[in-house]
Tab-separated table of C-alpha atoms in Angstrom:
chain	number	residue	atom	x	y	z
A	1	UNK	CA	-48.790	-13.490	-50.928
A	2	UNK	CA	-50.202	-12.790	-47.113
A	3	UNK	CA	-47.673	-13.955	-44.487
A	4	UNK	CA	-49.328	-17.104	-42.977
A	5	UNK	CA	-50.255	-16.685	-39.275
A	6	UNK	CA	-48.396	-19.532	-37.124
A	7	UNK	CA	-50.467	-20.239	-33.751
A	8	UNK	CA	-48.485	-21.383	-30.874
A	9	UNK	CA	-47.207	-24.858	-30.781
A	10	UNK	CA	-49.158	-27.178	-28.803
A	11	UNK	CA	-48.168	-29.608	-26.654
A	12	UNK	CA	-50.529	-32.610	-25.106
A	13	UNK	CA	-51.691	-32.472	-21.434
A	14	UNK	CA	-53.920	-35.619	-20.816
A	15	UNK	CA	-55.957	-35.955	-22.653
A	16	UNK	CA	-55.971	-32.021	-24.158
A	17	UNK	CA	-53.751	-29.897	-26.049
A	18	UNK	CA	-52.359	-26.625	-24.566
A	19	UNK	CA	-50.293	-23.465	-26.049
A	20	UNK	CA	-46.541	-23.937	-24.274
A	21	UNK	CA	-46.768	-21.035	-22.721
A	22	UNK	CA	-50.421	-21.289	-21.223
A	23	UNK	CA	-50.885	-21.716	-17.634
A	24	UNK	CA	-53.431	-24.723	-16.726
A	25	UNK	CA	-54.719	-25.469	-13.840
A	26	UNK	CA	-57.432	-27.699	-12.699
A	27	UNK	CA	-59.634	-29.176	-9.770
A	28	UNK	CA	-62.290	-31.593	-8.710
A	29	UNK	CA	-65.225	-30.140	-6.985
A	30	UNK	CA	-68.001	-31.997	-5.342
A	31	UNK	CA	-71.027	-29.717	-6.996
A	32	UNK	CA	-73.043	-30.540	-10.131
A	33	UNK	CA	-71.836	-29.036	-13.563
A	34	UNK	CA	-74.436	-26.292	-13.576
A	35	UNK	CA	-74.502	-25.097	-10.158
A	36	UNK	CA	-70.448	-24.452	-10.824
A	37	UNK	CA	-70.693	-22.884	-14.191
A	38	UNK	CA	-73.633	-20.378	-12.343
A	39	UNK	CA	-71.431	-19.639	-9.711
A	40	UNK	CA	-68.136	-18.947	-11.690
A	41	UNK	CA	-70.491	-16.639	-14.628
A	42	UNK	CA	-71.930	-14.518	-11.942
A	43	UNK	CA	-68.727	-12.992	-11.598
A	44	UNK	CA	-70.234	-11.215	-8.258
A	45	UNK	CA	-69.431	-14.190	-6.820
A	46	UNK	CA	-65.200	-13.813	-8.355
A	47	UNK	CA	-63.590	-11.566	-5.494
A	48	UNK	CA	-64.839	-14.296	-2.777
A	49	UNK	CA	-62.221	-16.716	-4.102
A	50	UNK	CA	-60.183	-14.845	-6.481
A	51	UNK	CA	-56.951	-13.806	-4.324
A	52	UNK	CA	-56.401	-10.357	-6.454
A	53	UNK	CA	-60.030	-9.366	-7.383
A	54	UNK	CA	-60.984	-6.678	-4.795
A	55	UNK	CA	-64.447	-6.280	-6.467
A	56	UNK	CA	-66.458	-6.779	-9.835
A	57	UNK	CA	-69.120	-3.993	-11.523
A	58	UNK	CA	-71.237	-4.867	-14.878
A	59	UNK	CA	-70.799	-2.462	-16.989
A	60	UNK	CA	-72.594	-4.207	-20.139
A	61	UNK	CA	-74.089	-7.381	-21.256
A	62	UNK	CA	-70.645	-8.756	-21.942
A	63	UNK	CA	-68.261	-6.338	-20.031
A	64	UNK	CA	-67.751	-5.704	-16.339
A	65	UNK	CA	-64.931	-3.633	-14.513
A	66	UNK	CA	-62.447	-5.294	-12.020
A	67	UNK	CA	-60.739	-3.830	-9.239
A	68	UNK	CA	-57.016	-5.559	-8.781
A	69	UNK	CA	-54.898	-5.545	-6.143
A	70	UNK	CA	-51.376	-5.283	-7.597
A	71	UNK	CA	-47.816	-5.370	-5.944
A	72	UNK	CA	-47.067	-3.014	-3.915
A	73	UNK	CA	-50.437	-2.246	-2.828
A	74	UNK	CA	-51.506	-0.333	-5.665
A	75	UNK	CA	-55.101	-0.978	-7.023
A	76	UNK	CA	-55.526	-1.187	-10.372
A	77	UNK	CA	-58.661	-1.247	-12.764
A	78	UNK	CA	-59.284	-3.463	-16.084
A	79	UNK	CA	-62.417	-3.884	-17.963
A	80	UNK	CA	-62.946	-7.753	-18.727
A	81	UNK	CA	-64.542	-8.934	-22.094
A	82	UNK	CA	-66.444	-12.021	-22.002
A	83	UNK	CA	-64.819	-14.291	-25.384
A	84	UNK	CA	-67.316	-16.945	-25.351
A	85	UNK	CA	-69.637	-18.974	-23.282
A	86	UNK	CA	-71.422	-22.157	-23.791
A	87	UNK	CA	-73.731	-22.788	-20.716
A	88	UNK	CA	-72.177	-25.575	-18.654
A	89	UNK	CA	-69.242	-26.006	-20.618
A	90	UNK	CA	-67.120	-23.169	-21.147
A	91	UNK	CA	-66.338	-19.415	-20.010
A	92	UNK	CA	-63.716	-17.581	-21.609
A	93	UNK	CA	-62.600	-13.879	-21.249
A	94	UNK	CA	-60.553	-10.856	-21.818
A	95	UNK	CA	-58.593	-8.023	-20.816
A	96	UNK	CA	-59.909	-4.887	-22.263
A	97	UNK	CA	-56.464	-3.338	-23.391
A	98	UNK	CA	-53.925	-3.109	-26.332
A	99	UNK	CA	-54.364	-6.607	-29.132
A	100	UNK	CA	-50.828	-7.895	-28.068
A	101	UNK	CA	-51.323	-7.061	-24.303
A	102	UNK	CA	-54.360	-8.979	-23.027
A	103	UNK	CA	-54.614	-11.559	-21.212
A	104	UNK	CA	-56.904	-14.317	-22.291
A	105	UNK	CA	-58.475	-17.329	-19.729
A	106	UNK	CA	-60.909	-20.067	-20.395
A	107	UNK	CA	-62.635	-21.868	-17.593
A	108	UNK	CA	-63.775	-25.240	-18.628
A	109	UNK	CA	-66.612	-27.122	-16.568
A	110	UNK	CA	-67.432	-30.629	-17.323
A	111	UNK	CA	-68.842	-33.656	-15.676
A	112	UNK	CA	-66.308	-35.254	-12.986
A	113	UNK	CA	-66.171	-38.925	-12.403
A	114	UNK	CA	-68.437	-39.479	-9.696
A	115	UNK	CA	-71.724	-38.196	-9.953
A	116	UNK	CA	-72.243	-34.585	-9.221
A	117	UNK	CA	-68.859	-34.000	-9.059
A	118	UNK	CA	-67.847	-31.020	-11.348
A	119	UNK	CA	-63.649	-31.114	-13.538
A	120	UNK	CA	-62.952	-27.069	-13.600
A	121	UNK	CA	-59.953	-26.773	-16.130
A	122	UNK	CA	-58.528	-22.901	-16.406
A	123	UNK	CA	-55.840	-22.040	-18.629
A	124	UNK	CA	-54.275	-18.353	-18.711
A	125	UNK	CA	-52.701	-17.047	-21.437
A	126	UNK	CA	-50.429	-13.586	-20.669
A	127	UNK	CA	-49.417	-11.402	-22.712
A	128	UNK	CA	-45.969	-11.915	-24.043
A	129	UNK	CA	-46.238	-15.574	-22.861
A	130	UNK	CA	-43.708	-17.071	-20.576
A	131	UNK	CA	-41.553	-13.684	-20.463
A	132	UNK	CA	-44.967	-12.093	-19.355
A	133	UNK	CA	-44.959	-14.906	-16.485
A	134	UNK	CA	-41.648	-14.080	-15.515
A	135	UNK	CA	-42.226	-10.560	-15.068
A	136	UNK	CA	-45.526	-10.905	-13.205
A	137	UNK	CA	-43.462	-13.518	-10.804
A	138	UNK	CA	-40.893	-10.994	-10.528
A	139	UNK	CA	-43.554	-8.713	-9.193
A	140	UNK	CA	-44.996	-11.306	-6.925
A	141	UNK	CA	-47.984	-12.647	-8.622
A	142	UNK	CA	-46.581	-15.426	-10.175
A	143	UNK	CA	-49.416	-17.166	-12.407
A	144	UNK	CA	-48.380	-20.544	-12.176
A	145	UNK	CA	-49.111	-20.595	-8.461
A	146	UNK	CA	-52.358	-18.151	-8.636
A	147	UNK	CA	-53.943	-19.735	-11.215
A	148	UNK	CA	-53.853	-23.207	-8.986
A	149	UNK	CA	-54.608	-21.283	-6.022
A	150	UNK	CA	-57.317	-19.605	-7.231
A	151	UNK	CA	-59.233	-22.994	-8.164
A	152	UNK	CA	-58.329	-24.352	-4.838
A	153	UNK	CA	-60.227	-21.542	-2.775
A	154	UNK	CA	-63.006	-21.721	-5.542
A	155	UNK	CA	-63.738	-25.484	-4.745
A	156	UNK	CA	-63.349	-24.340	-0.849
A	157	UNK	CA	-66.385	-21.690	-1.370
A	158	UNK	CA	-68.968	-24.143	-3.245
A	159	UNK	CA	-68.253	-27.128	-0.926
A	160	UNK	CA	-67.534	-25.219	2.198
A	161	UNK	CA	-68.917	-21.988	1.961
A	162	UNK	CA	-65.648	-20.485	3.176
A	163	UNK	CA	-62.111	-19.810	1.959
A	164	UNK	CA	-59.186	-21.815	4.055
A	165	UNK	CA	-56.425	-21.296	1.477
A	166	UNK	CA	-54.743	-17.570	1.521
A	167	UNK	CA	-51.338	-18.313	-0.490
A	168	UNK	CA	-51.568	-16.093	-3.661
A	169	UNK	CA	-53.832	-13.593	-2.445
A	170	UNK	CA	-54.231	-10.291	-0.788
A	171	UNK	CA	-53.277	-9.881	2.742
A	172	UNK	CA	-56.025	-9.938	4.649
A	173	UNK	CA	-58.116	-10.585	2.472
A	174	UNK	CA	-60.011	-14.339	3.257
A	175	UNK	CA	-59.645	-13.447	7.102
C-alpha cells in the first residue's frame, strides 16, 4: 500500500481557506483588476515596491532571476518559476531550489467592492513552515510583516506613483 500524502490542515480566513502555516496578506487598491494583474506579471515592475528585490532578469518564458538583498548586506540570487497564471485572477510562483526548500506565493487579484477597485490577496508559503518563519525573523526579514508591507508599497506605486512606506525593506532603498 502507498503511504497516503496528508496536505496541511486548513484553517478558514473569511471567506477562504489557508495552510496554518501560510502567510496572507491582503489590500484594497483603487485600480481596475487588469491594470493590477499587468503590473504585478511584469515582474520589471517587482523591485519598485518589493522591499528585498534589488532587480529582476527573464531568463525564459516562465523563469526570471532575482537579485535579493539579504541580512547582513549580502546579495543573494534565486531563479523564480512561474506555478500558474490565470489572466486577472491569479499569479503564483516558485523558488528554483531543492523540492522541500522553496518557497511558494500566490497573488490573487479580484474585483474590489467599489468599482475599479482591485482585492490583491498574497499568501507565502516557506519552506519548513512556521520554523522557516522563525528563522527568517531571526535574521530580520520576518515574513509576516514583509509580506503586508510589501502590498502596502504596491498599492502606493499604482495609486501614487511613488513608494511612502520603507518598513521591511532595504535601506535606502525607496529614498
Amino acid at each position: 500500500m502507498l503511504p497516503i500524502r496528508r496536505e496541511p490542515a486548513l484553517r478558514e480566513t473569511p471567506g477562504r481557506p489557508r495552510a496554518r502555516d501560510a502567510v496572507e496578506a491582503r489590500v484594497t487598491i483603487r485600480r481596475p483588476v487588469r491594470e493590477v494583474f499587468a503590473f504585478y506579471r511584469n515582474f520589471a515592475n517587482l523591485p519598485g515596491f518589493l522591499g528585498d528585490v534589488m532587480a529582476v532578469e527573464p531568463v525564459g518564458p516562465a523563469e526570471s532571476r532575482w537579485t535579493i538583498q539579504g541580512p547582513l548586506g549580502v546579495r543573494l540570487t534565486s531563479t523564480m518559476r512561474v506555478t500558474q497564471e490565470r489572466t486577472n485572477e491569479v499569479i503564483g510562483y516558485e523558488t528554483r531550489s531543492l523540492p522541500g526548500l522553496r518557497t511558494h506565493w500566490e497573488v490573487h487579484f479580484a474585483n474590489g467592492r467599489a468599482a475599479g477597485e482591485t482585492e490583491v490577496r498574497e499568501v507565502m508559503r516557506t519552506p519548513l513552515g512556521r520554523l522557516g518563519h522563525r528563522i527568517l525573523a531571526l535574521l530580520g526579514k520576518p515574513p509576516t510583516k514583509e509580506v503586508p508591507a510589501n502590498l502596502r508599497r504596491l498599492k502606493e506605486v499604482l495609486e501614487t506613483g511613488r513608494v511612502t512606506t520603507l518598513d521591511h525593506s532595504v535601506a535606502g532603498k525607496f529614498r
